PDB file of C-alpha atoms in Angstrom:
ATOM      1  CA  MET A 292      -0.201  -0.020  -0.038  1.00 94.00           C
ATOM      2  CA  THR A 293       2.900   2.351   0.849  1.00 95.00           C
ATOM      3  CA  ALA A 294       4.247   1.885  -2.594  1.00 96.00           C
ATOM      4  CA  LEU A 295       1.005   2.765  -4.078  1.00 95.00           C
ATOM      5  CA  LEU A 296       0.949   6.021  -2.329  1.00 96.00           C
ATOM      6  CA  ASP A 297       4.428   6.855  -3.224  1.00 96.00           C
ATOM      7  CA  GLY A 298       3.029   6.325  -7.068  1.00 96.00           C
ATOM      8  CA  ILE A 299       4.396   2.824  -8.017  1.00 96.00           C
ATOM      9  CA  TYR A 300       1.528   2.151 -10.302  1.00 97.00           C
ATOM     10  CA  ASP A 301       3.366  -0.047 -12.763  1.00 97.00           C
ATOM     11  CA  GLY A 302       1.458  -3.871 -12.925  1.00 96.00           C
ATOM     12  CA  GLU A 303       3.163  -6.468 -11.806  1.00 92.00           C
ATOM     13  CA  MET A 304       1.239  -9.640 -11.984  1.00 96.00           C
ATOM     14  CA  THR A 305      -1.396 -10.935 -14.445  1.00 98.00           C
ATOM     15  CA  VAL A 306      -5.317 -11.487 -13.488  1.00 98.00           C
ATOM     16  CA  GLY A 307      -4.379 -14.582 -14.743  1.00 98.00           C
ATOM     17  CA  GLU A 308      -1.826 -15.369 -12.130  1.00 98.00           C
ATOM     18  CA  LEU A 309      -3.537 -13.657  -9.376  1.00 98.00           C
ATOM     19  CA  LEU A 310      -6.424 -15.972  -9.743  1.00 98.00           C
ATOM     20  CA  GLY A 311      -4.022 -18.873  -9.239  1.00 97.00           C
ATOM     21  CA  HIS A 312      -3.997 -17.239  -5.544  1.00 97.00           C
ATOM     22  CA  GLY A 313      -7.740 -17.453  -4.918  1.00 98.00           C
ATOM     23  CA  ASN A 314     -11.375 -16.918  -5.757  1.00 98.00           C
ATOM     24  CA  PHE A 315     -11.889 -13.590  -3.961  1.00 98.00           C
ATOM     25  CA  GLY A 316      -9.869 -10.063  -3.868  1.00 98.00           C
ATOM     26  CA  ILE A 317      -9.843  -6.184  -4.400  1.00 98.00           C
ATOM     27  CA  GLY A 318      -6.786  -4.164  -5.595  1.00 98.00           C
ATOM     28  CA  THR A 319      -6.260  -1.756  -8.753  1.00 97.00           C
ATOM     29  CA  PHE A 320      -4.850  -2.172 -12.445  1.00 98.00           C
ATOM     30  CA  ASP A 321      -1.580  -1.245 -14.160  1.00 97.00           C
ATOM     31  CA  ALA A 322      -1.496   2.596 -13.889  1.00 97.00           C
ATOM     32  CA  LEU A 323      -4.056   2.649 -11.479  1.00 96.00           C
ATOM     33  CA  ASP A 324      -6.506   2.543 -14.221  1.00 97.00           C
ATOM     34  CA  GLY A 325      -9.324   1.515 -12.150  1.00 97.00           C
ATOM     35  CA  GLU A 326     -10.833  -0.754  -8.863  1.00 97.00           C
ATOM     36  CA  MET A 327     -10.728  -4.351  -8.809  1.00 98.00           C
ATOM     37  CA  ILE A 328     -12.949  -6.759  -7.347  1.00 98.00           C
ATOM     38  CA  VAL A 329     -12.792 -10.550  -7.728  1.00 98.00           C
ATOM     39  CA  LEU A 330     -16.002 -12.309  -6.533  1.00 98.00           C
ATOM     40  CA  ASP A 331     -16.457 -16.117  -7.179  1.00 98.00           C
ATOM     41  CA  GLY A 332     -13.324 -16.685  -9.159  1.00 98.00           C
ATOM     42  CA  VAL A 333     -14.170 -13.738 -11.294  1.00 98.00           C
ATOM     43  CA  CYS A 334     -12.231 -10.479 -11.901  1.00 98.00           C
ATOM     44  CA  TYR A 335     -13.910  -7.029 -12.642  1.00 98.00           C
ATOM     45  CA  GLN A 336     -12.981  -3.567 -13.213  1.00 98.00           C
ATOM     46  CA  VAL A 337     -14.554  -0.990 -12.347  1.00 98.00           C
ATOM     47  CA  ARG A 338     -13.996   2.282 -14.121  1.00 95.00           C
ATOM     48  CA  GLY A 339     -13.970   6.233 -13.165  1.00 90.00           C
ATOM     49  CA  ASP A 340     -17.596   6.637 -14.407  1.00 94.00           C
ATOM     50  CA  GLY A 341     -18.565   3.277 -12.200  1.00 96.00           C
ATOM     51  CA  SER A 342     -19.098   0.918 -15.358  1.00 97.00           C
ATOM     52  CA  ALA A 343     -17.780  -2.477 -14.432  1.00 98.00           C
ATOM     53  CA  GLN A 344     -16.640  -4.811 -17.011  1.00 98.00           C
ATOM     54  CA  ARG A 345     -15.160  -8.767 -16.913  1.00 98.00           C
ATOM     55  CA  ALA A 346     -11.087  -8.040 -16.654  1.00 98.00           C
ATOM     56  CA  THR A 347      -9.039  -9.737 -19.152  1.00 98.00           C
ATOM     57  CA  LEU A 348      -6.498 -12.809 -17.790  1.00 98.00           C
ATOM     58  CA  ASP A 349      -3.447 -10.598 -19.086  1.00 98.00           C
ATOM     59  CA  GLN A 350      -4.354  -7.253 -17.506  1.00 98.00           C
ATOM     60  CA  LEU A 351      -1.674  -6.356 -14.890  1.00 98.00           C
ATOM     61  CA  SER A 352      -1.960  -5.455 -11.383  1.00 98.00           C
ATOM     62  CA  PRO A 353       0.368  -3.204  -8.907  1.00 97.00           C
ATOM     63  CA  PHE A 354      -1.595  -4.048  -6.015  1.00 97.00           C
ATOM     64  CA  THR A 355      -4.214  -6.801  -4.997  1.00 98.00           C
ATOM     65  CA  VAL A 356      -5.195  -8.689  -1.865  1.00 98.00           C
ATOM     66  CA  MET A 357      -6.176 -11.991  -2.862  1.00 98.00           C
ATOM     67  CA  THR A 358      -8.081 -15.545  -0.920  1.00 98.00           C
ATOM     68  CA  ASN A 359      -9.934 -18.564  -1.308  1.00 98.00           C
ATOM     69  CA  PHE A 360     -13.084 -17.500   0.308  1.00 98.00           C
ATOM     70  CA  VAL A 361     -14.682 -19.763   2.834  1.00 97.00           C
ATOM     71  CA  PRO A 362     -17.280 -18.095   5.114  1.00 96.00           C
ATOM     72  CA  HIS A 363     -16.328 -19.518   8.580  1.00 97.00           C
ATOM     73  CA  ILE A 364     -18.849 -16.869  10.418  1.00 98.00           C
ATOM     74  CA  ARG A 365     -22.152 -15.723   9.303  1.00 98.00           C
ATOM     75  CA  ASP A 366     -24.506 -13.624  10.724  1.00 98.00           C
ATOM     76  CA  THR A 367     -27.278 -10.939   9.806  1.00 98.00           C
ATOM     77  CA  PRO A 368     -26.946  -7.462  10.954  1.00 98.00           C
ATOM     78  CA  PRO A 369     -29.817  -5.410  11.970  1.00 97.00           C
ATOM     79  CA  PRO A 370     -31.426  -3.600   9.330  1.00 97.00           C
ATOM     80  CA  GLY A 371     -30.220   0.071   8.163  1.00 97.00           C
ATOM     81  CA  LEU A 372     -26.895   0.045   9.321  1.00 97.00           C
ATOM     82  CA  ARG A 373     -24.378   2.483   8.128  1.00 97.00           C
ATOM     83  CA  ARG A 374     -20.602   1.922   7.499  1.00 96.00           C
ATOM     84  CA  THR A 375     -19.542   2.836  11.216  1.00 95.00           C
ATOM     85  CA  GLU A 376     -22.255   0.671  12.420  1.00 97.00           C
ATOM     86  CA  LEU A 377     -21.463  -2.412  10.670  1.00 96.00           C
ATOM     87  CA  ALA A 378     -17.935  -2.025  11.326  1.00 94.00           C
ATOM     88  CA  ASP A 379     -19.052  -2.259  15.284  1.00 95.00           C
ATOM     89  CA  PHE A 380     -21.017  -4.961  14.306  1.00 96.00           C
ATOM     90  CA  ILE A 381     -18.469  -6.892  12.848  1.00 96.00           C
ATOM     91  CA  ASP A 382     -16.191  -6.246  15.252  1.00 94.00           C
ATOM     92  CA  GLU A 383     -18.454  -8.237  17.558  1.00 95.00           C
ATOM     93  CA  LEU A 384     -18.401 -11.099  15.095  1.00 96.00           C
ATOM     94  CA  GLN A 385     -14.289 -11.552  14.958  1.00 94.00           C
ATOM     95  CA  PRO A 386     -12.850 -13.861  17.566  1.00 94.00           C
ATOM     96  CA  SER A 387      -9.328 -11.321  17.698  1.00 95.00           C
ATOM     97  CA  GLU A 388      -8.454  -8.435  16.140  1.00 93.00           C
ATOM     98  CA  ASN A 389      -5.018  -9.901  15.683  1.00 95.00           C
ATOM     99  CA  TYR A 390      -5.957 -12.226  12.324  1.00 96.00           C
ATOM    100  CA  MET A 391      -6.830 -11.168   9.166  1.00 96.00           C
ATOM    101  CA  TYR A 392     -10.262 -11.308   7.724  1.00 98.00           C
ATOM    102  CA  ALA A 393     -11.946 -11.415   4.355  1.00 98.00           C
ATOM    103  CA  VAL A 394     -15.239  -9.800   4.534  1.00 98.00           C
ATOM    104  CA  ARG A 395     -18.328 -10.026   2.002  1.00 98.00           C
ATOM    105  CA  ILE A 396     -21.223  -8.268   2.787  1.00 98.00           C
ATOM    106  CA  THR A 397     -24.199  -8.976   0.075  1.00 98.00           C
ATOM    107  CA  GLY A 398     -27.706  -7.848   0.523  1.00 98.00           C
ATOM    108  CA  ARG A 399     -30.202  -4.783  -0.488  1.00 98.00           C
ATOM    109  CA  PHE A 400     -28.018  -0.933   0.382  1.00 98.00           C
ATOM    110  CA  SER A 401     -30.719   2.178   0.348  1.00 98.00           C
ATOM    111  CA  ASP A 402     -27.540   3.706  -0.674  1.00 98.00           C
ATOM    112  CA  VAL A 403     -23.924   3.304  -1.492  1.00 98.00           C
ATOM    113  CA  THR A 404     -21.241   6.084  -2.054  1.00 97.00           C
ATOM    114  CA  VAL A 405     -18.254   5.040  -4.006  1.00 97.00           C
ATOM    115  CA  ARG A 406     -15.524   6.106  -5.981  1.00 95.00           C
ATOM    116  CA  THR A 407     -12.883   5.108  -8.390  1.00 93.00           C
ATOM    117  CA  VAL A 408      -8.924   5.954  -9.347  1.00 92.00           C
ATOM    118  CA  THR A 409      -8.666   6.775 -12.470  1.00 94.00           C
ATOM    119  CA  LYS A 410      -5.890   5.895 -15.155  1.00 95.00           C
ATOM    120  CA  GLN A 411      -2.785   8.064 -14.563  1.00 96.00           C
ATOM    121  CA  ALA A 412       0.097   8.587 -17.003  1.00 96.00           C
ATOM    122  CA  LYS A 413       3.999   8.845 -16.166  1.00 95.00           C
ATOM    123  CA  PRO A 414       5.495  10.375 -14.572  1.00 95.00           C
ATOM    124  CA  TYR A 415       2.960   9.184 -12.078  1.00 96.00           C
ATOM    125  CA  ARG A 416       1.578  11.996  -9.241  1.00 95.00           C
ATOM    126  CA  PRO A 417       1.802  10.332  -5.510  1.00 94.00           C
ATOM    127  CA  MET A 418      -1.282   8.615  -4.909  1.00 94.00           C
ATOM    128  CA  VAL A 419      -3.367  11.385  -2.675  1.00 94.00           C
ATOM    129  CA  GLU A 420      -2.880  13.814  -5.680  1.00 94.00           C
ATOM    130  CA  ALA A 421      -3.879  11.229  -8.357  1.00 93.00           C
ATOM    131  CA  THR A 422      -6.894  10.604  -5.888  1.00 91.00           C
ATOM    132  CA  GLY A 423      -7.772  14.037  -5.617  1.00 86.00           C
ATOM    133  CA  ASP A 424      -9.903  14.774  -8.381  1.00 79.00           C
ATOM    134  CA  ASP A 425     -11.857  11.240  -8.244  1.00 86.00           C
ATOM    135  CA  ALA A 426     -15.712  11.538  -9.002  1.00 87.00           C
ATOM    136  CA  GLU A 427     -18.077  10.482  -6.162  1.00 93.00           C
ATOM    137  CA  LEU A 428     -20.867   8.038  -7.144  1.00 97.00           C
ATOM    138  CA  HIS A 429     -23.999   7.480  -5.501  1.00 97.00           C
ATOM    139  CA  PHE A 430     -26.186   4.451  -5.983  1.00 98.00           C
ATOM    140  CA  ARG A 431     -29.755   3.947  -4.689  1.00 98.00           C
ATOM    141  CA  ASP A 432     -31.837   1.455  -3.676  1.00 98.00           C
ATOM    142  CA  ILE A 433     -29.366  -1.087  -5.082  1.00 98.00           C
ATOM    143  CA  GLU A 434     -28.724  -5.181  -4.777  1.00 98.00           C
ATOM    144  CA  GLY A 435     -24.801  -6.236  -4.914  1.00 98.00           C
ATOM    145  CA  THR A 436     -21.898  -7.354  -2.683  1.00 98.00           C
ATOM    146  CA  LEU A 437     -19.310  -5.366  -0.657  1.00 98.00           C
ATOM    147  CA  GLY A 438     -16.030  -7.109  -0.751  1.00 98.00           C
ATOM    148  CA  GLY A 439     -12.896  -6.360   0.965  1.00 98.00           C
ATOM    149  CA  PHE A 440     -10.768  -6.845   3.858  1.00 97.00           C
ATOM    150  CA  ARG A 441     -10.171  -5.953   7.841  1.00 96.00           C
ATOM    151  CA  THR A 442      -6.048  -5.731   8.168  1.00 95.00           C
ATOM    152  CA  PRO A 443      -4.808  -5.220  11.286  1.00 95.00           C
ATOM    153  CA  VAL A 444      -3.185  -2.422  12.304  1.00 93.00           C
ATOM    154  CA  TYR A 445       0.700  -3.999  12.476  1.00 94.00           C
ATOM    155  CA  GLU A 446       0.090  -5.138   8.797  1.00 95.00           C
ATOM    156  CA  LYS A 447      -0.559  -0.977   8.035  1.00 93.00           C
ATOM    157  CA  GLY A 448       1.869  -0.354   5.089  1.00 92.00           C
ATOM    158  CA  ILE A 449       1.668  -3.639   3.671  1.00 95.00           C
ATOM    159  CA  GLY A 450      -2.127  -3.164   3.257  1.00 93.00           C
ATOM    160  CA  VAL A 451      -5.063  -0.641   4.333  1.00 93.00           C
ATOM    161  CA  PRO A 452      -5.446  -1.098   8.052  1.00 91.00           C
ATOM    162  CA  GLY A 453      -9.122  -1.604   9.352  1.00 91.00           C
ATOM    163  CA  CYS A 454     -11.832  -2.530   6.567  1.00 92.00           C
ATOM    164  CA  HIS A 455     -11.161  -1.574   2.718  1.00 95.00           C
ATOM    165  CA  VAL A 456     -14.040  -3.200   0.641  1.00 97.00           C
ATOM    166  CA  HIS A 457     -15.365  -2.644  -2.967  1.00 98.00           C
ATOM    167  CA  PHE A 458     -18.825  -2.960  -4.378  1.00 98.00           C
ATOM    168  CA  LEU A 459     -20.160  -4.486  -7.241  1.00 98.00           C
ATOM    169  CA  ASP A 460     -23.980  -4.581  -8.071  1.00 98.00           C
ATOM    170  CA  THR A 461     -25.732  -7.999  -8.305  1.00 98.00           C
ATOM    171  CA  GLU A 462     -25.904  -7.434 -12.064  1.00 98.00           C
ATOM    172  CA  ARG A 463     -21.670  -6.698 -12.163  1.00 98.00           C
ATOM    173  CA  SER A 464     -22.520  -3.899 -14.107  1.00 98.00           C
ATOM    174  CA  LYS A 465     -21.580  -1.073 -11.700  1.00 98.00           C
ATOM    175  CA  GLY A 466     -19.500  -0.448  -8.337  1.00 98.00           C
ATOM    176  CA  GLY A 467     -16.222   1.136  -7.212  1.00 97.00           C
ATOM    177  CA  HIS A 468     -14.312   2.070  -4.009  1.00 97.00           C
ATOM    178  CA  VAL A 469     -16.703   1.911  -1.259  1.00 97.00           C
ATOM    179  CA  LEU A 470     -16.641   5.209   1.246  1.00 96.00           C
ATOM    180  CA  ASP A 471     -20.351   5.241   2.971  1.00 97.00           C
ATOM    181  CA  PHE A 472     -23.314   2.931   2.570  1.00 98.00           C
ATOM    182  CA  THR A 473     -26.437   1.729   4.337  1.00 98.00           C
ATOM    183  CA  LEU A 474     -27.009  -1.514   4.452  1.00 98.00           C
ATOM    184  CA  GLU A 475     -31.151  -2.163   4.004  1.00 98.00           C
ATOM    185  CA  SER A 476     -30.869  -6.041   4.790  1.00 98.00           C
ATOM    186  CA  GLY A 477     -27.929  -8.936   3.806  1.00 98.00           C
ATOM    187  CA  ILE A 478     -26.001 -11.069   5.430  1.00 98.00           C
ATOM    188  CA  VAL A 479     -22.032 -10.692   6.402  1.00 98.00           C
ATOM    189  CA  GLU A 480     -19.696 -13.464   5.996  1.00 98.00           C
ATOM    190  CA  LEU A 481     -16.186 -13.798   7.459  1.00 98.00           C
ATOM    191  CA  CYS A 482     -12.952 -15.613   6.254  1.00 98.00           C
ATOM    192  CA  PRO A 483     -10.561 -15.533   8.810  1.00 97.00           C
ATOM    193  CA  GLY A 484      -7.046 -15.790   7.412  1.00 96.00           C
ATOM    194  CA  THR A 485      -3.739 -17.125   9.318  1.00 94.00           C
ATOM    195  CA  ASP A 486      -1.062 -17.117   6.708  1.00 95.00           C
ATOM    196  CA  LEU A 487       0.297 -14.130   4.958  1.00 95.00           C
ATOM    197  CA  SER A 488       1.912 -14.492   1.434  1.00 96.00           C
ATOM    198  CA  LEU A 489       3.927 -11.085   0.484  1.00 96.00           C
ATOM    199  CA  ARG A 490       5.280 -10.739  -3.159  1.00 95.00           C
ATOM    200  CA  LEU A 491       7.171  -7.427  -3.806  1.00 94.00           C
ATOM    201  CA  PRO A 492       8.331  -6.197  -7.422  1.00 91.00           C
ATOM    202  CA  LEU A 493      11.827  -6.446  -8.081  1.00 90.00           C
ATOM    203  CA  THR A 494      11.783  -2.758  -9.982  1.00 91.00           C
ATOM    204  CA  THR A 495      14.105   0.001  -9.744  1.00 94.00           C
ATOM    205  CA  ASP A 496      10.887   2.580  -8.697  1.00 94.00           C
ATOM    206  CA  PHE A 497      10.217  -0.081  -5.690  1.00 94.00           C
ATOM    207  CA  SER A 498      13.354  -0.332  -4.595  1.00 95.00           C
ATOM    208  CA  ARG A 499      13.662   3.422  -4.204  1.00 95.00           C
ATOM    209  CA  ALA A 500      10.369   4.086  -2.794  1.00 94.00           C
ATOM    210  CA  ALA A 501       9.376   5.904   0.129  1.00 92.00           C
ATOM    211  CA  LEU A 502       7.840   3.111   2.171  1.00 94.00           C
ATOM    212  CA  ALA A 503       7.540   4.832   5.584  1.00 93.00           C
ATOM    213  CA  PRO A 504       6.448   8.389   5.066  1.00 92.00           C
ATOM    214  CA  GLU A 505       5.818  10.208   8.476  1.00 92.00           C
ATOM    215  CA  ASP A 506       2.427  10.968   7.466  1.00 94.00           C
ATOM    216  CA  LEU A 507       1.647   7.611   6.473  1.00 93.00           C
ATOM    217  CA  ASP A 508      -1.738   7.580   8.652  1.00 93.00           C
ATOM    218  CA  ARG A 509      -3.296  11.110   6.905  1.00 94.00           C
ATOM    219  CA  GLN A 510      -2.331   9.468   3.451  1.00 94.00           C
ATOM    220  CA  ILE A 511      -4.129   6.455   3.755  1.00 92.00           C
ATOM    221  CA  HIS A 512      -7.074   8.294   5.160  1.00 89.00           C
ATOM    222  CA  THR A 513      -6.726  10.747   2.442  1.00 90.00           C
ATOM    223  CA  THR A 514      -6.856   8.421  -0.556  1.00 90.00           C
ATOM    224  CA  GLU A 515      -9.252   5.419   1.118  1.00 85.00           C
ATOM    225  CA  ILE A 516     -11.941   7.795   2.916  1.00 78.00           C
ATOM    226  CA  LYS A 517     -11.377  11.154   1.202  1.00 62.00           C
ATOM    227  CA  ASN A 518     -12.681  13.341   3.927  1.00 50.00           C
TER     228      ASN A 518
END
């Protein structure tokens, strides 16, 4: 994640390779060309206008988190929970804060607010600048899936600490990086993770990247939450 913040956007792994590591995940594409969400072994690319399409196996990604999703924990939250309220509900479901959890929330949403990164050109700007002009989109009364990961604080910099989720509607036609939502009704599923395999790029840009910025928390909050 810190490499993305520093403008390291060149893709390193193909979608085909990534699907060999799991059937569920989120990330982005080469040159920051849209949001990635993988559901049921199918990879989708969401563009800046919110439209989604199936990605090709030869597309590249500079950052992706993948797993094989097996829902070990499942529960039905009360209706009408907003993002922060649902986060508290999920906290109660977690056996421990020290593990990674893949999260899938499927149901009907009163509203979902998203944004999507747009393709960048070299020389790449830092991510705080690159995401500064992303448009926010609002979906109303929509069915779909939120997919993502709850990452422990000690993994900050490798991934996004806390809950990082992307949205895709039931028709697989639109979505984006989730900023906020209200879940009208649905199911929350968690898949705990205890193994972490990390692949780093062997590139000059990565070797010279600033991976421990003093304002890491601010940069992550700005790029992921946008407020």
